Coordinates of C-alpha atoms and ligand atoms in Angstrom, one line a residue:
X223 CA 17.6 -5.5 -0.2
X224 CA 17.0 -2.1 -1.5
X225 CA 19.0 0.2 -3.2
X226 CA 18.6 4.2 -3.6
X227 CA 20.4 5.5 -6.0
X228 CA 20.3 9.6 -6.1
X229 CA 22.5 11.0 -8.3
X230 CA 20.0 12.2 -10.3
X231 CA 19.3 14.4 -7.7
X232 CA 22.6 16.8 -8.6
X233 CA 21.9 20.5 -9.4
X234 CA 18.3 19.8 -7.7
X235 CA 19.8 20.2 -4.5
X236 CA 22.3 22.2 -2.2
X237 CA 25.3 20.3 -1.2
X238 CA 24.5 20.0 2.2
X239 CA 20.9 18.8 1.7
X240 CA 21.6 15.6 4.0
X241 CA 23.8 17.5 6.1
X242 CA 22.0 19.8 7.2
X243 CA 19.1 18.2 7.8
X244 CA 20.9 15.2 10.2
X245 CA 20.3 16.5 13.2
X246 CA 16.2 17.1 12.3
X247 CA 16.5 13.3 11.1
X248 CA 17.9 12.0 14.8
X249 CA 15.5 13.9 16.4
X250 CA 12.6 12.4 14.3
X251 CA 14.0 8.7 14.8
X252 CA 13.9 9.2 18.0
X253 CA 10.7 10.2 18.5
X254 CA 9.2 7.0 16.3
X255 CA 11.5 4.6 18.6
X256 CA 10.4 6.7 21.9
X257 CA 6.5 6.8 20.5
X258 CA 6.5 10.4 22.2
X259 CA 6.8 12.7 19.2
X260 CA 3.5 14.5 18.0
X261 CA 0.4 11.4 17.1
X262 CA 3.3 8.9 19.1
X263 CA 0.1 7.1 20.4
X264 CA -0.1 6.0 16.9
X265 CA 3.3 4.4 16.4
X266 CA 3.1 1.0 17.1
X267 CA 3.5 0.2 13.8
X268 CA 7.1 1.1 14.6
X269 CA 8.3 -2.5 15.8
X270 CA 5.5 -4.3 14.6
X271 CA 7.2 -6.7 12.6
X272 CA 8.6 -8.0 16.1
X273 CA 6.0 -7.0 18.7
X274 CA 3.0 -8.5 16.5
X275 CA 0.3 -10.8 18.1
X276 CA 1.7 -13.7 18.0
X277 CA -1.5 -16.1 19.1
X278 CA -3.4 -13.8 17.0
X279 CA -1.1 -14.5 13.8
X280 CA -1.4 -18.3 14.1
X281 CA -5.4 -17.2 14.4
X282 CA -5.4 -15.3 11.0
X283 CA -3.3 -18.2 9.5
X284 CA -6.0 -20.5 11.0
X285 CA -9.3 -18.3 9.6
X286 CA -7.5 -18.0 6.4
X287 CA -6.9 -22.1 5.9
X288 CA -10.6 -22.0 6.6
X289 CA -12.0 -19.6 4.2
X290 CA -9.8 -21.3 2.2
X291 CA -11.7 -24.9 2.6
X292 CA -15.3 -23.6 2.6
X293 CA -15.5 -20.5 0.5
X294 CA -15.3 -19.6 -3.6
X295 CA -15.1 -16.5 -2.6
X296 CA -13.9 -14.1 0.1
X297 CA -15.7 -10.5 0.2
X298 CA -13.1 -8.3 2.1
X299 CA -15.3 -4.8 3.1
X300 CA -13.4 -1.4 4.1
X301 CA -12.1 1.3 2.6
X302 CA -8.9 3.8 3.0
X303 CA -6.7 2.2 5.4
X304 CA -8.8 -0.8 6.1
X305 CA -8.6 -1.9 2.7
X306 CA -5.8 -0.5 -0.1
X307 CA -3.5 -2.4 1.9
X308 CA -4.5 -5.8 1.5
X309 CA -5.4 -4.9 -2.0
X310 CA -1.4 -3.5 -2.7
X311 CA 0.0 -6.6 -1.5
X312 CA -2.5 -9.1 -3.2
X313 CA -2.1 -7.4 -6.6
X314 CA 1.7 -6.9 -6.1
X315 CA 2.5 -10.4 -5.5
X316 CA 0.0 -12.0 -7.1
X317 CA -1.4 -9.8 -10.5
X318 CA -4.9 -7.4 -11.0
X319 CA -5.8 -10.4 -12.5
X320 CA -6.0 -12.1 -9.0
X321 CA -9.3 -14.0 -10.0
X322 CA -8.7 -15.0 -12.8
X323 CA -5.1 -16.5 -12.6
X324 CA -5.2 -17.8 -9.1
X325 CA -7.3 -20.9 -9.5
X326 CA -6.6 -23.4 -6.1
X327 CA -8.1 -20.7 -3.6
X328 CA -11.0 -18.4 -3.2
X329 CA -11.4 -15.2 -5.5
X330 CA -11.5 -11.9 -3.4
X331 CA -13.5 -9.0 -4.2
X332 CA -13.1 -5.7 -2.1
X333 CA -16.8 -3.9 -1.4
X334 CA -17.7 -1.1 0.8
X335 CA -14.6 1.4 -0.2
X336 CA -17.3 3.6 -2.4
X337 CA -20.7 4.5 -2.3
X338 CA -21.5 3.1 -6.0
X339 CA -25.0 1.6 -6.3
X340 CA -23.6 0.0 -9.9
X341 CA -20.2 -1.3 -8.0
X342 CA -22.2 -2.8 -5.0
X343 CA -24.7 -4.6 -7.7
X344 CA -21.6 -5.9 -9.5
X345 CA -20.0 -7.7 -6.8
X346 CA -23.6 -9.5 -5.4
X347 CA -24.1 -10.6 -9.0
X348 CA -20.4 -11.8 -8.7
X349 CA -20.9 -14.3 -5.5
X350 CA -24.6 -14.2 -5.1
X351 CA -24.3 -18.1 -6.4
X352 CA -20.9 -18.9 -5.0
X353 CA -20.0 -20.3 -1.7
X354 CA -18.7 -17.3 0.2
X355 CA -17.5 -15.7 3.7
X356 CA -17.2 -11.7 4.3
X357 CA -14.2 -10.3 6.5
X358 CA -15.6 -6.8 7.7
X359 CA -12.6 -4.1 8.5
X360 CA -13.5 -1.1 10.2
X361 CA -11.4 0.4 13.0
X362 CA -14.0 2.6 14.4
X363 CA -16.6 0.7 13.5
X364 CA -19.1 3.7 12.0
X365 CA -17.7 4.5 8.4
X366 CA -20.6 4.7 6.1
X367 CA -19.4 3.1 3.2
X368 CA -18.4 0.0 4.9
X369 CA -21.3 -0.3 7.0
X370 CA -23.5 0.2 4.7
X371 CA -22.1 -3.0 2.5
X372 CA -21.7 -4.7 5.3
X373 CA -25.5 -4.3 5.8
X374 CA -26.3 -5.8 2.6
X375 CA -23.8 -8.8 2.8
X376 CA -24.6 -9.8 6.0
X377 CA -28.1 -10.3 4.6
X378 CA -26.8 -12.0 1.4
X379 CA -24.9 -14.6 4.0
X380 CA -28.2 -15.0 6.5
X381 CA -30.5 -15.6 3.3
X382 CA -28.4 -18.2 2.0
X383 CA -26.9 -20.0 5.0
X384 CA -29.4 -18.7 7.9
X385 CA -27.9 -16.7 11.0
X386 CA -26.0 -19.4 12.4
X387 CA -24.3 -20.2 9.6
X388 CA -23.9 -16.9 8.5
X389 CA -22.0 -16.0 11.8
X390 CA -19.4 -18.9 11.0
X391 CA -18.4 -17.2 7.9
X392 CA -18.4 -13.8 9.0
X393 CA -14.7 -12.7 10.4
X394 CA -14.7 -9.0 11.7
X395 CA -11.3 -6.8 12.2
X396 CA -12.4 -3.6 14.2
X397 CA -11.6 -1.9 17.3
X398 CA -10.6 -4.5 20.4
X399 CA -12.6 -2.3 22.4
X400 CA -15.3 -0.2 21.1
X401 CA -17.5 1.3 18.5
X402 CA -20.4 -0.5 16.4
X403 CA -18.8 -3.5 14.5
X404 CA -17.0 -4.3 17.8
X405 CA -20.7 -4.5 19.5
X406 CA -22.0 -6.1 16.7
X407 CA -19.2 -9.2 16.7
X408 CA -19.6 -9.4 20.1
X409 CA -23.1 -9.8 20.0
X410 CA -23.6 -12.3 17.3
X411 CA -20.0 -13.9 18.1
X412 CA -18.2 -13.5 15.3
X413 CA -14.6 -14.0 14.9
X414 CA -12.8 -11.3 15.7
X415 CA -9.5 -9.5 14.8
X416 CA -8.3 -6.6 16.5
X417 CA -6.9 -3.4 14.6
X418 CA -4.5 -2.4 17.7
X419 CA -5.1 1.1 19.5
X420 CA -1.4 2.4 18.4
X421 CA -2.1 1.6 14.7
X422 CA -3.8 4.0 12.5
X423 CA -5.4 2.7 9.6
X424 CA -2.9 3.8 6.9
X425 CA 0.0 1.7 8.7
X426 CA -2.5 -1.2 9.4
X427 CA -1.3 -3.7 6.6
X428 CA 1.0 -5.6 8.3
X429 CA -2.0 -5.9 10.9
X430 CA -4.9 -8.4 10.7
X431 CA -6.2 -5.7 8.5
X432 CA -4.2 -6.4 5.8
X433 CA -2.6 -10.0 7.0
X434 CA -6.5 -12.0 6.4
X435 CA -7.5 -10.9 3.4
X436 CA -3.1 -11.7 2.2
X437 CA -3.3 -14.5 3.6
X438 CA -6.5 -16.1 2.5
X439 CA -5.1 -15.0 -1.3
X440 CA -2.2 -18.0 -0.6
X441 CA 0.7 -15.3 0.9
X442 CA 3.1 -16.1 3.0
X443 CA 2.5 -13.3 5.9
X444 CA 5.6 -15.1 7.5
X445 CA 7.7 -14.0 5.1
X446 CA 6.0 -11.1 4.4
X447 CA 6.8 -9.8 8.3
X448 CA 10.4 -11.0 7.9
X449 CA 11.0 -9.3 5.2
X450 CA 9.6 -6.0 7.4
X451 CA 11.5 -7.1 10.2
X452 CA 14.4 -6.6 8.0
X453 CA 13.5 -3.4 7.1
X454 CA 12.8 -2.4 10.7
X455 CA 16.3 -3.5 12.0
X456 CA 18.3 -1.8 9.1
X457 CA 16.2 1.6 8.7
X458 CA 16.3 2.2 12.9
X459 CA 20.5 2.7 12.9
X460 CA 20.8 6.7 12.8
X461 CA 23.0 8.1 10.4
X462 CA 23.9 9.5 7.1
X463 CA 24.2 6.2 5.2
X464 CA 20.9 5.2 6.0
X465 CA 18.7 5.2 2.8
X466 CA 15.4 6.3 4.5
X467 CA 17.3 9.4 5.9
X468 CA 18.7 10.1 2.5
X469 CA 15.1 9.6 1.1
X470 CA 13.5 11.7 3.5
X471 CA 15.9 14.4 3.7
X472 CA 15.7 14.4 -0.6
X473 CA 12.1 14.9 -0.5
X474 CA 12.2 17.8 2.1
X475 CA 14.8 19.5 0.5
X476 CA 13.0 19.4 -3.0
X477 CA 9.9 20.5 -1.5
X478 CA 11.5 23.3 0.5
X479 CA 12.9 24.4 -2.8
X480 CA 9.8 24.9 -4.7
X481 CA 8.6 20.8 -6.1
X482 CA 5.3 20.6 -4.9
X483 CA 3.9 16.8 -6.7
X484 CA 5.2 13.3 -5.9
X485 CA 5.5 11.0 -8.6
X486 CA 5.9 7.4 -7.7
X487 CA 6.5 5.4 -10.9
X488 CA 6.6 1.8 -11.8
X489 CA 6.7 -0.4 -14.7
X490 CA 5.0 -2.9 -13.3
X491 CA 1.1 -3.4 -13.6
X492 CA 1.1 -5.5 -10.6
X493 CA 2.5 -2.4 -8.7
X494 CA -1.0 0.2 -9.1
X495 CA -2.8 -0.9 -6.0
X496 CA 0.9 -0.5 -4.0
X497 CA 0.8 2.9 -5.3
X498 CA -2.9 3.6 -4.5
X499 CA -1.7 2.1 -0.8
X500 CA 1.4 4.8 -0.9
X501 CA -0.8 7.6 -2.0
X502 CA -2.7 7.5 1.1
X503 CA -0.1 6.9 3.1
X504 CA 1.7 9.8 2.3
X505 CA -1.4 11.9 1.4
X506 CA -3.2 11.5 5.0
X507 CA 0.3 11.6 6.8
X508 CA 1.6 15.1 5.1
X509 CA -1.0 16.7 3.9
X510 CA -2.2 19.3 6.1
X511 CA -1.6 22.7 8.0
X512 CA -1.0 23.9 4.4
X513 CA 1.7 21.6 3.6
X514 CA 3.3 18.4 2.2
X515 CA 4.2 17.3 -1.2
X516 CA 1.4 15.8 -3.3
X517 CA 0.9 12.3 -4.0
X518 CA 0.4 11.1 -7.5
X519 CA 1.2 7.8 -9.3
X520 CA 2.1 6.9 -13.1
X521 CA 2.1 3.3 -14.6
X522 CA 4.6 3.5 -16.9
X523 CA 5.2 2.9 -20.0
X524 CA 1.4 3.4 -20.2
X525 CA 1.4 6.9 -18.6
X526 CA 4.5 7.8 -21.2
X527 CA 1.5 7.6 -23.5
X528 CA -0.5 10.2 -21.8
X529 CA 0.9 12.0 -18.8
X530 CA 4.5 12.1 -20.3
X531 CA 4.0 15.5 -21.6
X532 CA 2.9 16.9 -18.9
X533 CA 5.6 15.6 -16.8
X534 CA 8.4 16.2 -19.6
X535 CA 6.8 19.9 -20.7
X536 CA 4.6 20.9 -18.5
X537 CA 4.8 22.9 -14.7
X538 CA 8.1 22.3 -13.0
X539 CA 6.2 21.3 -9.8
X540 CA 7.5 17.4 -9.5
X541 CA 10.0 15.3 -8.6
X542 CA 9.7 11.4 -9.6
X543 CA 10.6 8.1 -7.7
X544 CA 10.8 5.1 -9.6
X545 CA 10.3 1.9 -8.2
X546 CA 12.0 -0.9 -9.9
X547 CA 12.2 -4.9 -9.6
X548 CA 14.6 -7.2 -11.0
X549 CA 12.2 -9.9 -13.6
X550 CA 10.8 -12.8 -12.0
X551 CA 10.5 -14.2 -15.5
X552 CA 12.1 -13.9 -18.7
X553 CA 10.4 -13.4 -22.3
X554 CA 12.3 -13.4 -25.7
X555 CA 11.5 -11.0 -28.0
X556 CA 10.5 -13.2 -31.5
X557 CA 12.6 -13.2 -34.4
X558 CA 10.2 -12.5 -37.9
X559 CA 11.8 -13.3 -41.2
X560 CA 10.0 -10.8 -42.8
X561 CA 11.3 -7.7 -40.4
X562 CA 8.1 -6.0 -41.3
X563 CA 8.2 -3.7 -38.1
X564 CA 12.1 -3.2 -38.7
X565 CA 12.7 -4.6 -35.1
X566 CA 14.5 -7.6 -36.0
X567 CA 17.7 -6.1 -34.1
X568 CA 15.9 -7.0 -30.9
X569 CA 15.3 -10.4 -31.8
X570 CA 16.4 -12.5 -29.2
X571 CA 16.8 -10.2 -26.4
X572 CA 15.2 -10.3 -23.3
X573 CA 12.0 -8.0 -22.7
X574 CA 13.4 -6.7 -19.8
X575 CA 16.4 -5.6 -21.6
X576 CA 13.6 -3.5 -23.5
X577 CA 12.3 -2.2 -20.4
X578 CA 15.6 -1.1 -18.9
X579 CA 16.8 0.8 -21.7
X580 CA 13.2 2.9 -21.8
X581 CA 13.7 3.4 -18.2
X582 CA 16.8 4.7 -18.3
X583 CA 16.2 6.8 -21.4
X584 CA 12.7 8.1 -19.6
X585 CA 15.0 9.4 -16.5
X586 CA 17.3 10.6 -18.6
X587 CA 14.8 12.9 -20.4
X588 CA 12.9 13.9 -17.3
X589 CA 15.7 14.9 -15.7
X590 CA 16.5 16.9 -18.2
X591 CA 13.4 18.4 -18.9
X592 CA 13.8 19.7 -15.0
X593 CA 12.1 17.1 -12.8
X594 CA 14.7 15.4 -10.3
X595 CA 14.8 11.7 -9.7
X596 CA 14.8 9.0 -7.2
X597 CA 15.5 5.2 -8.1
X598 CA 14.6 2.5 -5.7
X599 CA 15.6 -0.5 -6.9
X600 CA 14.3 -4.0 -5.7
X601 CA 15.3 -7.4 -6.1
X602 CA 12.2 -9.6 -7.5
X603 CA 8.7 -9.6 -6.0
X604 CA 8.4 -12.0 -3.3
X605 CA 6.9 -11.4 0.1
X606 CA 9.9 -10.6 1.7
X607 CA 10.7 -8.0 -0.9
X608 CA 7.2 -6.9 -0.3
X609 CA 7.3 -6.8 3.3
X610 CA 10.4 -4.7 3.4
X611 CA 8.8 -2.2 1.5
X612 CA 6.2 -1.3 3.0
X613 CA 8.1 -0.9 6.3
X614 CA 10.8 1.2 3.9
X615 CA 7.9 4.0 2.8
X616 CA 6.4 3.9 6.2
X617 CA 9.5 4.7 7.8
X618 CA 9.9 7.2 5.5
X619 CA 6.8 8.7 6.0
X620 CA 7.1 9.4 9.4
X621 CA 10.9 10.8 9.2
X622 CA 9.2 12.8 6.4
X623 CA 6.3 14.0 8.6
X624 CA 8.5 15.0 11.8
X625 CA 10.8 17.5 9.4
X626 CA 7.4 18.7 7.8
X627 CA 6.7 19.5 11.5
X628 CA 3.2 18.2 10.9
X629 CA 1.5 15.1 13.2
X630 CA 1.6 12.9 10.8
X631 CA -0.3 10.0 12.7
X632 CA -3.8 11.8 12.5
X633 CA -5.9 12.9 9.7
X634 CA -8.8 15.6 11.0
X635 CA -9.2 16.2 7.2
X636 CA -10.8 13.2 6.7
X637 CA -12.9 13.0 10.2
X638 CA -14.5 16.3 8.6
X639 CA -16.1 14.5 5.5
X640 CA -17.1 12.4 7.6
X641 CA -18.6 14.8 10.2
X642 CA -20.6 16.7 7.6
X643 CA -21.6 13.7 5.6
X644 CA -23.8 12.0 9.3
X645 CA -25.2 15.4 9.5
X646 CA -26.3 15.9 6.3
X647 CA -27.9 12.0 6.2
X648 CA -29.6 13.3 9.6
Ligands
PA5_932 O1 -6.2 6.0 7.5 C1 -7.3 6.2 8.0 O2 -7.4 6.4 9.2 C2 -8.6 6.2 7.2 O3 -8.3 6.1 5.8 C3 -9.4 5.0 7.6 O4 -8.7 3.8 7.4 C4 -10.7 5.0 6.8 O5 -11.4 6.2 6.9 C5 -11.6 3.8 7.3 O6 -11.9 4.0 8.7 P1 -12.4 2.8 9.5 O7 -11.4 1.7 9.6 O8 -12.6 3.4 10.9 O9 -13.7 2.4 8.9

């Protein structure tokens, strides 16, 4: 399903990168299989795509039919981890122009992952006349942002259906044991999804997290855990060939030697959610004790248009990863009689042949210019492809974390925000 190539890794790296880091790589497996490495109370999202709820599945794929019958629109409130998942995988498979293109289902809009008065007055305007149901994610229950919004659209729902028919339409994904939101579902008896105890939010997707808000948007989360299932079997046999090790033990060696920034690139559109989903993933999994490469994201061949300087000219800080699919679709470029733009040589040819040739003349150059590349390349988007993905960069993440020597399962960075923003709102 996917294929690494990186041999534009040569002269970046010592001979024995992979080598010498095999032994570091075993250890690190082991621990995510055993759950006993440092944060290994948080990695059940190890064999999820086989251990997964099973009556709880057929319940999202029940709630989401549901939604599907009774609502125009579905608002889908979190942020971080309770939210850029679903988002990645709705945008990937579907386009950022979800809600306009997809026209035999309910539009989603995502609230609660900012604080913007503007943003929050947008979206009621957007489904304040619309028939609509709220799913509320929130693991611990007490994040501002999306208790806040849920606050407002839980009014929105009361005012318009009253509190019994509110609660019908209200589907809550939080804690199965404690904190606010659980109290609150309980209370009023909403229906409830659970965000298990050994999941942290950033590896929650392929939970009822991510899997309601996917599957209300016409997915098929079968497929989609398949396809992660896949991942899971292939990536968990140890050794040298195994392209998550290679990956892992590439991006430790380049940071060890000096590359400091991340680059995932894609030239898909469809991709910049996925890459706001990777971002955090990576971001809040290495990033700490004064260490970890960071994060960033380019949308190419947009970004060749503005951060292609930087990245061809500028600091030598980066390596680049370019994620690639094969076309779902193909588009001829037009012939014109007139050959006014001089392009007529193209005429005829595919617009992927187009693409191909500026992504490999963009590697060529960057390589060049000093900043080493990795190529994953994927067949075409479908939720399989998707699934195994996902399960691909979180396994990477967490090879990646244990030969950082970090935990990278918690994230007190963020808890402090937090902290000091309750104190400073009394
Ligand atoms: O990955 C994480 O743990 C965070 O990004 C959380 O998902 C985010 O802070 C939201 O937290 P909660 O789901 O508790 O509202």
């Amino acid at each position: 399903m996917l294929t690494l190539d990186l041999s534009k890794l040569n002269g970046f790296l010592p001979q024995d990168y992979l080598s010498s880091r095999e032994g570091a790589l075993r250890e690190a497996a082991r621990m995510l299989a055993e759950h006993n490495g440092p944060g290994g109370d948080f990695t059940g999202w190890v064999t999820l795509p086989r251990d997964y709820d099973k009556e709880e599945f057929a319940r999202i794929q029940a709630a989401a039919k549901r939604i599907q019958q009774q609502s125009q629109v579905l608002v889908v409130i979190g942020i971080g981890g309770s939210y850029l998942g679903a988002r990645a995988v709705v945008e990937l498979l579907h386009s950022p122009n979800f809600n306009l293109t997809h026209k035999d289902g309910p539009e989603i809009y995502f609230a609660g992952n900012g604080l913007s008065s503007d943003a929050m007055l947008e979206v009621i305007d957007l489904v304040k006349d619309k028939d609509f149901s709220v799913n509320v994610i929130s693991k611990s229950g007490t994040t501002t942002e999306p208790a806040v919004a849920f606050r407002i659209f839980k009014a929105l729902l009361e005012e318009k259906y009253g509190r019994e028919g509110a609660r019908k339409r209200i589907y809550a994904t939080t804690d199965a044991h404690k904190g606010a939101l659980k109290g609150l579902a309980d209370a009023e008896g909403y229906e409830e999804f659970v965000v298990p105890d050994n999941v942290g939010g950033r590896y929650s997707v392929l939970t009822a997290v991510g899997l309601l808000p996917i599957a209300v948007a016409g997915i098929d989360i079968e497929a989609l855990m398949d396809g992660a299932a896949q991942a899971m079997e292939e990536l968990a046999r140890p050794g040298a060939d195994n392209p998550a090790w290679q990956y892992a033990a590439a991006r430790h060696a380049l940071y060890e030697g000096g590359k400091k920034v991340e680059l995932l690139a894609c030239y898909e559109p469809c991709f910049r959610f996925f890459a706001e989903w990777w971002k955090q993933l990576y971001g809040e999994s290495e990033g700490k004790e004064g260490k970890g490469l960071f994060p960033a994201s380019v949308e190419y061949t947009a970004d060749l248009h503005s951060m292609g300087q930087y990245i061809q000219e500028g600091e030598r800080l980066m390596l680049e990863t370019v994620v690639q699919f094969a076309p779902k679709g193909e588009f001829l470029i037009p012939n014109d009689p007139e050959n006014v733009d001089g392009l007529n040589f193209l005429s005829g040819k595919p617009l992927s042949f187009v693409a191909e040739q500026a992504m490999r003349a963009v590697i060529l150059a960057h390589v060049d210019g000093g900043v080493p590349n990795v190529r994953i390349q994927m067949p075409a988007l479908s939720e399989t492809v998707t699934g195994y993905l996902i399960y691909f960069f979180e396994y990477v993440c967490g090879l990646s974390g244990y030969l950082l020597k970090v935990n990278p399962f918690n994230q007190p960075g963020v808890e402090a925000y937090k902290n000091n923003m309750y104190a400073l709102l009394g």
